[in-house]
Tab-separated table of C-alpha atoms and ligand atoms in Angstrom:
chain	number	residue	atom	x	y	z
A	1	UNK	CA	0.000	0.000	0.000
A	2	UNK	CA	1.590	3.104	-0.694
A	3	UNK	CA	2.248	5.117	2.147
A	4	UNK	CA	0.990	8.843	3.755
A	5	UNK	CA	2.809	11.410	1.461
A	6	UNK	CA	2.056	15.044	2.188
A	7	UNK	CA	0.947	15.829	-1.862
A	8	UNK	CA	-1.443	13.504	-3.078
A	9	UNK	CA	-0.341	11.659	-6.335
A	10	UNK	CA	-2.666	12.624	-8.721
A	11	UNK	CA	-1.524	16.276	-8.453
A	12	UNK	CA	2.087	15.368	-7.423
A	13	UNK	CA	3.360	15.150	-11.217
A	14	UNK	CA	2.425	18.718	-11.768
A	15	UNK	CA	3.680	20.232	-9.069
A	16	UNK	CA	6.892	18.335	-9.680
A	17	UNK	CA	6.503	19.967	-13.379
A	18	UNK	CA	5.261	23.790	-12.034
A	19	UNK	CA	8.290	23.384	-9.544
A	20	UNK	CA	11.225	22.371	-12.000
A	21	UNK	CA	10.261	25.295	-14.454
A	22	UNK	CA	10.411	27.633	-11.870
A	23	UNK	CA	13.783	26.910	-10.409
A	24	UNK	CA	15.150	26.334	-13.463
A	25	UNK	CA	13.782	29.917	-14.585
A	26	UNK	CA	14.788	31.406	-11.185
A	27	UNK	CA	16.393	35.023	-10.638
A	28	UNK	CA	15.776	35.450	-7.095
A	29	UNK	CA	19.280	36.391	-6.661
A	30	UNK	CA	22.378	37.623	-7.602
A	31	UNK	CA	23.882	33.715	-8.134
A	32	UNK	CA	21.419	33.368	-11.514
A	33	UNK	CA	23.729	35.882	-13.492
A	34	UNK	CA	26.715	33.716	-13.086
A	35	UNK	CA	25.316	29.847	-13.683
A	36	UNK	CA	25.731	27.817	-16.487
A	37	UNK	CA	23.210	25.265	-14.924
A	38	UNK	CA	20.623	25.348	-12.381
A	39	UNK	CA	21.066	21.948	-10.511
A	40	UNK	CA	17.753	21.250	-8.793
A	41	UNK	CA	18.028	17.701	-7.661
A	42	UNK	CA	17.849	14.580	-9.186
A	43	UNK	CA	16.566	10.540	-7.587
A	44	UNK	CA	13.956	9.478	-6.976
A	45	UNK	CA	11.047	11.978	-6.301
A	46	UNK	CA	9.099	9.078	-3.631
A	47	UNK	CA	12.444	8.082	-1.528
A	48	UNK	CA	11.924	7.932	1.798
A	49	UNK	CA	15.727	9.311	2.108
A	50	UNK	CA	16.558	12.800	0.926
A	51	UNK	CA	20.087	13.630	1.244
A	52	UNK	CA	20.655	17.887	1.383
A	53	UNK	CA	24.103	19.264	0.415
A	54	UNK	CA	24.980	22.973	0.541
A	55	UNK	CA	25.572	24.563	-2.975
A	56	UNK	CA	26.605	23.473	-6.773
A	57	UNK	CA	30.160	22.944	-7.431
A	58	UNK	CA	31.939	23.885	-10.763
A	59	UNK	CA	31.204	20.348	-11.800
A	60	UNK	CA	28.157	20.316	-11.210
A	61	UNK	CA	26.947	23.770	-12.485
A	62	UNK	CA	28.400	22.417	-15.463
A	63	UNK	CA	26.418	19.492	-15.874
A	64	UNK	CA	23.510	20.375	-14.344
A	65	UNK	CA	23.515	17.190	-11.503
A	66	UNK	CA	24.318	17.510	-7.978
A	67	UNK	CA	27.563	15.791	-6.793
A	68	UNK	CA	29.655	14.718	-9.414
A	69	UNK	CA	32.646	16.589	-8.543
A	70	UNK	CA	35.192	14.923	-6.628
A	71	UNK	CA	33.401	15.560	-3.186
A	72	UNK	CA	30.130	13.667	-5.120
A	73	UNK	CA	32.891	10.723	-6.150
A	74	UNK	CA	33.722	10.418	-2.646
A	75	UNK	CA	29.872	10.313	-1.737
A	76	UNK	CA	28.868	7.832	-4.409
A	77	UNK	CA	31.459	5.442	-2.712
A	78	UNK	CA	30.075	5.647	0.677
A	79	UNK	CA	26.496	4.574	-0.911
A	80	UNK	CA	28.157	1.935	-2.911
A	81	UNK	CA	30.174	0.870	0.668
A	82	UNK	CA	26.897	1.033	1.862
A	83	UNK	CA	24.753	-0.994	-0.588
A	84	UNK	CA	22.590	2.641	-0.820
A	85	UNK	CA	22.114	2.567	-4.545
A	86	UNK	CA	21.853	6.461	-5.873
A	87	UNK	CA	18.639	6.541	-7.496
A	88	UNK	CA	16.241	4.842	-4.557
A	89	UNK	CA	17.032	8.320	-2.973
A	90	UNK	CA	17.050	12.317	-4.001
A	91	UNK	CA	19.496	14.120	-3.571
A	92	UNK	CA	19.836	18.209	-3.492
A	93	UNK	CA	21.219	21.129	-2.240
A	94	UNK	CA	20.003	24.228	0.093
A	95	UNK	CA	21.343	26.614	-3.129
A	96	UNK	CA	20.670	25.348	-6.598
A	97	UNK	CA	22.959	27.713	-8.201
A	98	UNK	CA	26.806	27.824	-8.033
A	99	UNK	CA	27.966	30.299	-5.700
A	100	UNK	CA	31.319	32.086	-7.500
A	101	UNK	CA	34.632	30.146	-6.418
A	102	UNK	CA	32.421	27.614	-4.576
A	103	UNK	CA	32.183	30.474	-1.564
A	104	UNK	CA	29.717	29.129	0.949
A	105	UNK	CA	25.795	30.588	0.160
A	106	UNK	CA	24.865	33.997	1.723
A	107	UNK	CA	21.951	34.649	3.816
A	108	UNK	CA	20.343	36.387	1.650
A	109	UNK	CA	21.048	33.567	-1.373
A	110	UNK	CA	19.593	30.878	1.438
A	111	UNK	CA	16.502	32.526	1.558
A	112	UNK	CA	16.000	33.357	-1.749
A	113	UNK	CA	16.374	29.479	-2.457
A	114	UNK	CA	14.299	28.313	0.729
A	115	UNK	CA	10.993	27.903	-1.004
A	116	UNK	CA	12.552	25.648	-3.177
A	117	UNK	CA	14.238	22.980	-0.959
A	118	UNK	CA	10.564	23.503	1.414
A	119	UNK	CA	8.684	22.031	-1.720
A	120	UNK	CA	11.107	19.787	-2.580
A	121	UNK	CA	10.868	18.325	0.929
A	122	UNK	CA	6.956	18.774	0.890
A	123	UNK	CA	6.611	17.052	-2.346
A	124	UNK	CA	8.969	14.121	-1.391
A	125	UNK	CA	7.824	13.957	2.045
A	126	UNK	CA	10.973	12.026	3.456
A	127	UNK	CA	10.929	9.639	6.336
A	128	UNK	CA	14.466	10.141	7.034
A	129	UNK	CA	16.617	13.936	5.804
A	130	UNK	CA	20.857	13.504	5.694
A	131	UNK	CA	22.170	17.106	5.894
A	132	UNK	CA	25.700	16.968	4.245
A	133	UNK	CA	27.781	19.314	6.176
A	134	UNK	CA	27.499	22.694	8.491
A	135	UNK	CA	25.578	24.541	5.936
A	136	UNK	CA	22.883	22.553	5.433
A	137	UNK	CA	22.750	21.362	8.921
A	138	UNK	CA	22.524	25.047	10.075
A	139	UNK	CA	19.681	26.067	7.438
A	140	UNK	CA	17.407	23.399	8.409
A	141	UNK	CA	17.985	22.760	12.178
A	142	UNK	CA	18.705	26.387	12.721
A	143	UNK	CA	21.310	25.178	15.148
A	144	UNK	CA	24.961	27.232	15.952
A	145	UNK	CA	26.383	23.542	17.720
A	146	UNK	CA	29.420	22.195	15.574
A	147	UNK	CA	29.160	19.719	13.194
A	148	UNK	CA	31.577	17.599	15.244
A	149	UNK	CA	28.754	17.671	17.968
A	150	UNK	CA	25.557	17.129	16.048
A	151	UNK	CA	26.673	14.561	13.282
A	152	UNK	CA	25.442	11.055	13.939
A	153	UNK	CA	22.529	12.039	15.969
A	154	UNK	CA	18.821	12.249	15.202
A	155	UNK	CA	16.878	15.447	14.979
A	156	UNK	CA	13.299	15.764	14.511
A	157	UNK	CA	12.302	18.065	11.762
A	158	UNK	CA	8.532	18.588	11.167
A	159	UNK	CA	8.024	14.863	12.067
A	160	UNK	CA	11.121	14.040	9.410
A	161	UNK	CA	14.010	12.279	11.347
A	162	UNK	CA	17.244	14.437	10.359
A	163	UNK	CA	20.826	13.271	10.843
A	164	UNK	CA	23.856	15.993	10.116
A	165	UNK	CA	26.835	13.804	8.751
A	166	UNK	CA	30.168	15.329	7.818
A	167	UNK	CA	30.227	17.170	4.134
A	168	UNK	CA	32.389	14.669	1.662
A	169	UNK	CA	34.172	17.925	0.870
A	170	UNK	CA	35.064	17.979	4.274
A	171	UNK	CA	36.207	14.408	4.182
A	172	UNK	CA	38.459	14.692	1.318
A	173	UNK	CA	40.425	17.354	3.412
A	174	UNK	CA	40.158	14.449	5.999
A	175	UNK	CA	41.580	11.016	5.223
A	176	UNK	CA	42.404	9.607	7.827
A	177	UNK	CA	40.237	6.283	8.569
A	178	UNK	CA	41.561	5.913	12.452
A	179	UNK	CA	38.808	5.105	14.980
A	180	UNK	CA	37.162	8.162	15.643
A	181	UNK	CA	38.852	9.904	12.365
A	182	UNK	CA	35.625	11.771	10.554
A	183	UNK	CA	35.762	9.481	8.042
A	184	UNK	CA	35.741	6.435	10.470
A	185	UNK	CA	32.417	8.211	12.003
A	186	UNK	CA	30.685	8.851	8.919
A	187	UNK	CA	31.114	5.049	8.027
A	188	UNK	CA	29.152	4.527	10.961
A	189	UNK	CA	26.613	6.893	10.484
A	190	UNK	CA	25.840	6.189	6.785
A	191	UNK	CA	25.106	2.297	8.242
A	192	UNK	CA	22.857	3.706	10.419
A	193	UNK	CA	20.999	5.836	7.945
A	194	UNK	CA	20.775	2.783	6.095
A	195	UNK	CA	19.809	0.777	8.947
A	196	UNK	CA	16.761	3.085	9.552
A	197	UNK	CA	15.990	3.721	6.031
A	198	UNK	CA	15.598	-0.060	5.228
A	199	UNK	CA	12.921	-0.086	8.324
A	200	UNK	CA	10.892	2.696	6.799
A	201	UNK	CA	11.072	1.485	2.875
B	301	LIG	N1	28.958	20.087	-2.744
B	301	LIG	C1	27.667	20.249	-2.414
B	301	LIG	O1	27.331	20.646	-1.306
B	301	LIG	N2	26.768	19.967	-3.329
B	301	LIG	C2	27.056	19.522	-4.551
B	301	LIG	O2	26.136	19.278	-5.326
B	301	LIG	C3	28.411	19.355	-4.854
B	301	LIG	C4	29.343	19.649	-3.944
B	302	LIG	N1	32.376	22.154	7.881
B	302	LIG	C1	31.344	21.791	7.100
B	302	LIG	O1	30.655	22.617	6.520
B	302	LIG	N2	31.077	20.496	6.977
B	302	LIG	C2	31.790	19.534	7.599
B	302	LIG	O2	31.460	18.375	7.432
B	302	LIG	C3	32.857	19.946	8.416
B	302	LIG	C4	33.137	21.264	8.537
């Protein structure tokens, strides 16, 4: 039986449609002028896991697709670690548009994009949201702690279980795999994403 979503199907298609055209003709701010690409998101649109990064790289302003840089390599390999196979989930960012020199988002930029990621979330009605990194962690939990402190726990977001993990960015700066190394604790924490996503599915 399907489950609960918060759009009901018949009218989800168009709103998926309505939604897409209006990113993609978006010139909310300043960050329109200087994309090749708008990259609104790609997976699929009834996962019960939405993964939320912070902003389009130059990789993936060019083509249009969220993480395929070398941070999105690094992420595709913890899925594949983790038998989480990229399109039984959706993956986005807080900013569809590449901010110049891959600065981190404004305020201002945020908000301008906020509707967006809302109906993106509304639309796909997640059971379980991964923030990637201090960004989007901040944006949607609205929460000064540190990364450090908040990744690998559960939040509740309007009902939607949230879990910060470390950005892959932030990994690649970060190789160690020693116990307790970040990329020792996000191998634990994608498992338990997993874990919990494969009891909601
Ligand atoms: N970093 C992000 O936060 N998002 C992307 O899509 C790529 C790199
Ligand atoms: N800063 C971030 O934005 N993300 C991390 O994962 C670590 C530091």
């Amino acid at each position: 039986m399907m489950p609960e979503r918060g759009v009901p199907l018949d009218h989800r298609a168009e709103a998926w449609e309505r939604l897409t055209r209006a990113v993609n003709q978006c010139v909310k701010c300043p960050l329109a002028s200087g994309r090749r690409n708008v990259v609104f998101g790609e997976g699929d649109r009834l996962s019960r896991l939405l993964f939320v990064g912070e902003a389009p790289g130059l990789e993936e302003d060019e083509q249009g697709i969220p993480f395929v840089g070398k941070a999105g390599q690094l992420l595709n390999r913890i899925f594949e670690a983790a038998d989480i196979d990229r399109k039984d989930i959706f993956i986005t960012n807080v900013v569809k548009c590449r901010p110049p020199g891959n600065r981190v988002p404004s305020i201002e930029e945020m908000l301008a994009c906020e509707d967006f990621l809302k109906a993106q979330i509304a639309l796909i009605n997640p059971s379980i949201l991964v923030c990637l990194g201090m960004t989007s962690t901040k944006w949607i939990l609205k929460t000064g702690e540190s990364i450090s402190r908040v990744r690998g726990k559960w939040f509740d977001w309007k009902g939607i279980k949230v879990m910060p993990m470390f950005h892959p960015s932030f990994l690649l700066r970060n190789q160690s795999k020693k116990k307790g190394s970040p990329k020792d604790l996000t191998w634990m924490d994608i498992q338990e994403v997993r874990d919990r996503w494969l009891e909601c599915r």
